[in-house]
């Protein structure tokens, strides 16, 4: 079964670029190792990191069909920072991978324990969208 | 440049969608399918994926006693990712135009849903951070 593991953050929490360089390097090395392990086990389907929320736009269709864009979000909005899609045998395995990602080191090497949202992706081929 | 177009909604919104007339759901999906088909033909299509409903969502934090800590309780106001498209386009405006078309997909009675679609650039041109 395929699961998506989503790392969500508030805008205020996205102070990652301000971490000391060594801490940032340790964090990235941890994430690289996680990706490498998942590739080797054959469980990694896809992993993507997103640009920062200041570049996010909300788009709605205008009356004339032209897109109407908006870059103003409530302070409480959660932004997707990145995600993994994994193909695993059980939900528990997806949770274990999420827990590992959650424990990625932050400033001073302390685990971030950030929440990772885990959801099955539609298990059948996404025919309804193809 | 790669962009992700994210359709999000609350649990109440998802329940509302499931209550649509079958014909309205069909018309909605037909428009989304034709958008995917056009993007495939124009070479801009990268990926699309619908997610399982919010009821199957879990939040995972780092391990306690070697086990992941899972939680399935979310605030009513939480917006869940319902599905996404990844596109490879020349300009952000083109990504906004595609998002505008998705937003204009018909809802009940054929009236455009005007759902907000969040548009974000992926963090590296090649895709994943792994």
CSV table of N, CA and C in Angstrom, one decimal, chain B residues 38-84:
chain,number,residue,atom,x,y,z
B,38,UNK,N,-4.8,17.1,-21.3
B,38,UNK,CA,-4.1,18.2,-22.0
B,38,UNK,C,-2.7,18.5,-21.5
B,39,UNK,N,-2.5,18.4,-20.2
B,39,UNK,CA,-1.2,18.6,-19.7
B,39,UNK,C,-0.2,17.5,-20.1
B,40,UNK,N,-0.7,16.3,-20.3
B,40,UNK,CA,0.1,15.2,-20.8
B,40,UNK,C,0.5,15.5,-22.2
B,41,UNK,N,-0.5,15.9,-23.0
B,41,UNK,CA,-0.2,16.2,-24.4
B,41,UNK,C,0.8,17.4,-24.6
B,42,UNK,N,0.7,18.4,-23.7
B,42,UNK,CA,1.6,19.6,-23.8
B,42,UNK,C,3.0,19.3,-23.2
B,43,UNK,N,3.1,18.1,-22.6
B,43,UNK,CA,4.4,17.8,-22.0
B,43,UNK,C,4.6,18.4,-20.6
B,44,UNK,N,3.6,19.0,-20.0
B,44,UNK,CA,3.7,19.7,-18.7
B,44,UNK,C,3.4,18.8,-17.5
B,45,UNK,N,2.8,17.7,-17.8
B,45,UNK,CA,2.3,16.8,-16.7
B,45,UNK,C,3.5,16.1,-16.1
B,46,UNK,N,3.6,16.1,-14.8
B,46,UNK,CA,4.6,15.3,-14.0
B,46,UNK,C,3.9,14.2,-13.3
B,47,UNK,N,2.9,14.5,-12.4
B,47,UNK,CA,2.3,13.5,-11.6
B,47,UNK,C,1.0,14.1,-11.0
B,48,UNK,N,0.1,13.2,-10.7
B,48,UNK,CA,-1.1,13.6,-10.0
B,48,UNK,C,-1.4,12.4,-9.0
B,49,UNK,N,-2.0,12.8,-7.9
B,49,UNK,CA,-2.3,11.7,-6.9
B,49,UNK,C,-3.4,12.2,-6.0
B,50,UNK,N,-4.6,11.5,-6.0
B,50,UNK,CA,-5.6,11.7,-5.0
B,50,UNK,C,-5.2,11.0,-3.7
B,51,UNK,N,-5.6,11.6,-2.6
B,51,UNK,CA,-5.3,11.0,-1.3
B,51,UNK,C,-6.6,10.3,-0.7
B,52,UNK,N,-6.4,9.4,0.2
B,52,UNK,CA,-7.5,8.8,0.9
B,52,UNK,C,-8.1,9.9,1.9
B,53,UNK,N,-9.3,9.7,2.3
B,53,UNK,CA,-10.0,10.7,3.1
B,53,UNK,C,-9.4,11.0,4.4
B,54,UNK,N,-9.7,12.2,5.0
B,54,UNK,CA,-9.1,12.6,6.3
B,54,UNK,C,-9.3,11.6,7.4
B,55,UNK,N,-10.3,10.8,7.3
B,55,UNK,CA,-10.6,9.8,8.4
B,55,UNK,C,-9.5,8.8,8.6
B,56,UNK,N,-8.7,8.6,7.5
B,56,UNK,CA,-7.6,7.7,7.6
B,56,UNK,C,-6.3,8.4,8.0
B,57,UNK,N,-6.3,9.7,8.2
B,57,UNK,CA,-5.1,10.5,8.5
B,57,UNK,C,-4.6,10.2,9.9
B,58,UNK,N,-3.3,10.1,10.1
B,58,UNK,CA,-2.7,10.0,11.4
B,58,UNK,C,-1.5,11.0,11.5
B,59,UNK,N,-1.3,11.5,12.6
B,59,UNK,CA,-0.1,12.3,12.8
B,59,UNK,C,0.9,11.5,13.6
B,60,UNK,N,2.1,11.5,13.2
B,60,UNK,CA,3.1,10.7,13.8
B,60,UNK,C,4.2,11.6,14.3
B,61,UNK,N,4.6,11.4,15.6
B,61,UNK,CA,5.8,12.0,16.1
B,61,UNK,C,6.8,11.0,16.5
B,62,UNK,N,8.0,11.4,16.8
B,62,UNK,CA,9.1,10.5,17.1
B,62,UNK,C,8.8,9.4,18.1
B,63,UNK,N,9.7,8.5,18.2
B,63,UNK,CA,9.4,7.3,19.0
B,63,UNK,C,9.4,7.5,20.5
B,64,UNK,N,8.6,6.6,21.1
B,64,UNK,CA,8.7,6.5,22.6
B,64,UNK,C,8.8,4.9,22.8
B,65,UNK,N,9.8,4.5,23.5
B,65,UNK,CA,10.1,3.1,23.7
B,65,UNK,C,10.3,2.4,22.4
B,66,UNK,N,10.9,3.1,21.4
B,66,UNK,CA,11.1,2.4,20.1
B,66,UNK,C,9.8,2.3,19.2
B,67,UNK,N,8.7,2.9,19.7
B,67,UNK,CA,7.5,2.8,18.9
B,67,UNK,C,7.0,4.2,18.4
B,68,UNK,N,6.5,4.4,17.2
B,68,UNK,CA,6.0,5.7,16.8
B,68,UNK,C,4.8,6.1,17.6
B,69,UNK,N,4.7,7.4,17.9
B,69,UNK,CA,3.5,7.9,18.6
B,69,UNK,C,2.5,8.4,17.6
B,70,UNK,N,1.4,7.8,17.5
B,70,UNK,CA,0.4,8.2,16.5
B,70,UNK,C,-0.8,8.8,17.1
B,71,UNK,N,-1.4,9.7,16.4
B,71,UNK,CA,-2.6,10.5,16.9
B,71,UNK,C,-3.5,10.7,15.7
B,72,UNK,N,-4.8,10.5,15.9
B,72,UNK,CA,-5.8,10.7,14.8
B,72,UNK,C,-6.8,11.8,15.1
B,73,UNK,N,-6.4,12.7,16.0
B,73,UNK,CA,-7.4,13.7,16.4
B,73,UNK,C,-6.9,15.1,15.8
B,74,UNK,N,-7.8,15.7,15.0
B,74,UNK,CA,-7.4,17.0,14.4
B,74,UNK,C,-8.4,18.0,14.7
B,75,UNK,N,-8.0,19.3,14.7
B,75,UNK,CA,-9.0,20.4,14.9
B,75,UNK,C,-10.0,20.4,13.7
B,76,UNK,N,-11.2,20.8,13.9
B,76,UNK,CA,-12.3,20.8,12.8
B,76,UNK,C,-11.8,21.7,11.7
B,77,UNK,N,-11.0,22.7,12.0
B,77,UNK,CA,-10.6,23.7,11.0
B,77,UNK,C,-9.5,23.2,10.1
B,78,UNK,N,-8.9,22.1,10.5
B,78,UNK,CA,-7.7,21.6,9.7
B,78,UNK,C,-8.0,21.4,8.3
B,79,UNK,N,-7.1,21.9,7.4
B,79,UNK,CA,-7.3,21.6,6.0
B,79,UNK,C,-6.4,20.4,5.6
B,80,UNK,N,-7.1,19.4,5.0
B,80,UNK,CA,-6.4,18.2,4.6
B,80,UNK,C,-6.1,18.3,3.1
B,81,UNK,N,-4.9,17.8,2.8
B,81,UNK,CA,-4.6,17.7,1.3
B,81,UNK,C,-5.5,16.6,0.7
B,82,UNK,N,-6.2,17.0,-0.3
B,82,UNK,CA,-7.1,16.0,-1.0
B,82,UNK,C,-6.5,15.4,-2.2
B,83,UNK,N,-5.6,16.1,-2.8
B,83,UNK,CA,-4.9,15.6,-4.0
B,83,UNK,C,-4.0,16.7,-4.6
B,84,UNK,N,-3.1,16.3,-5.4
B,84,UNK,CA,-2.2,17.3,-6.0
B,84,UNK,C,-1.9,16.9,-7.5
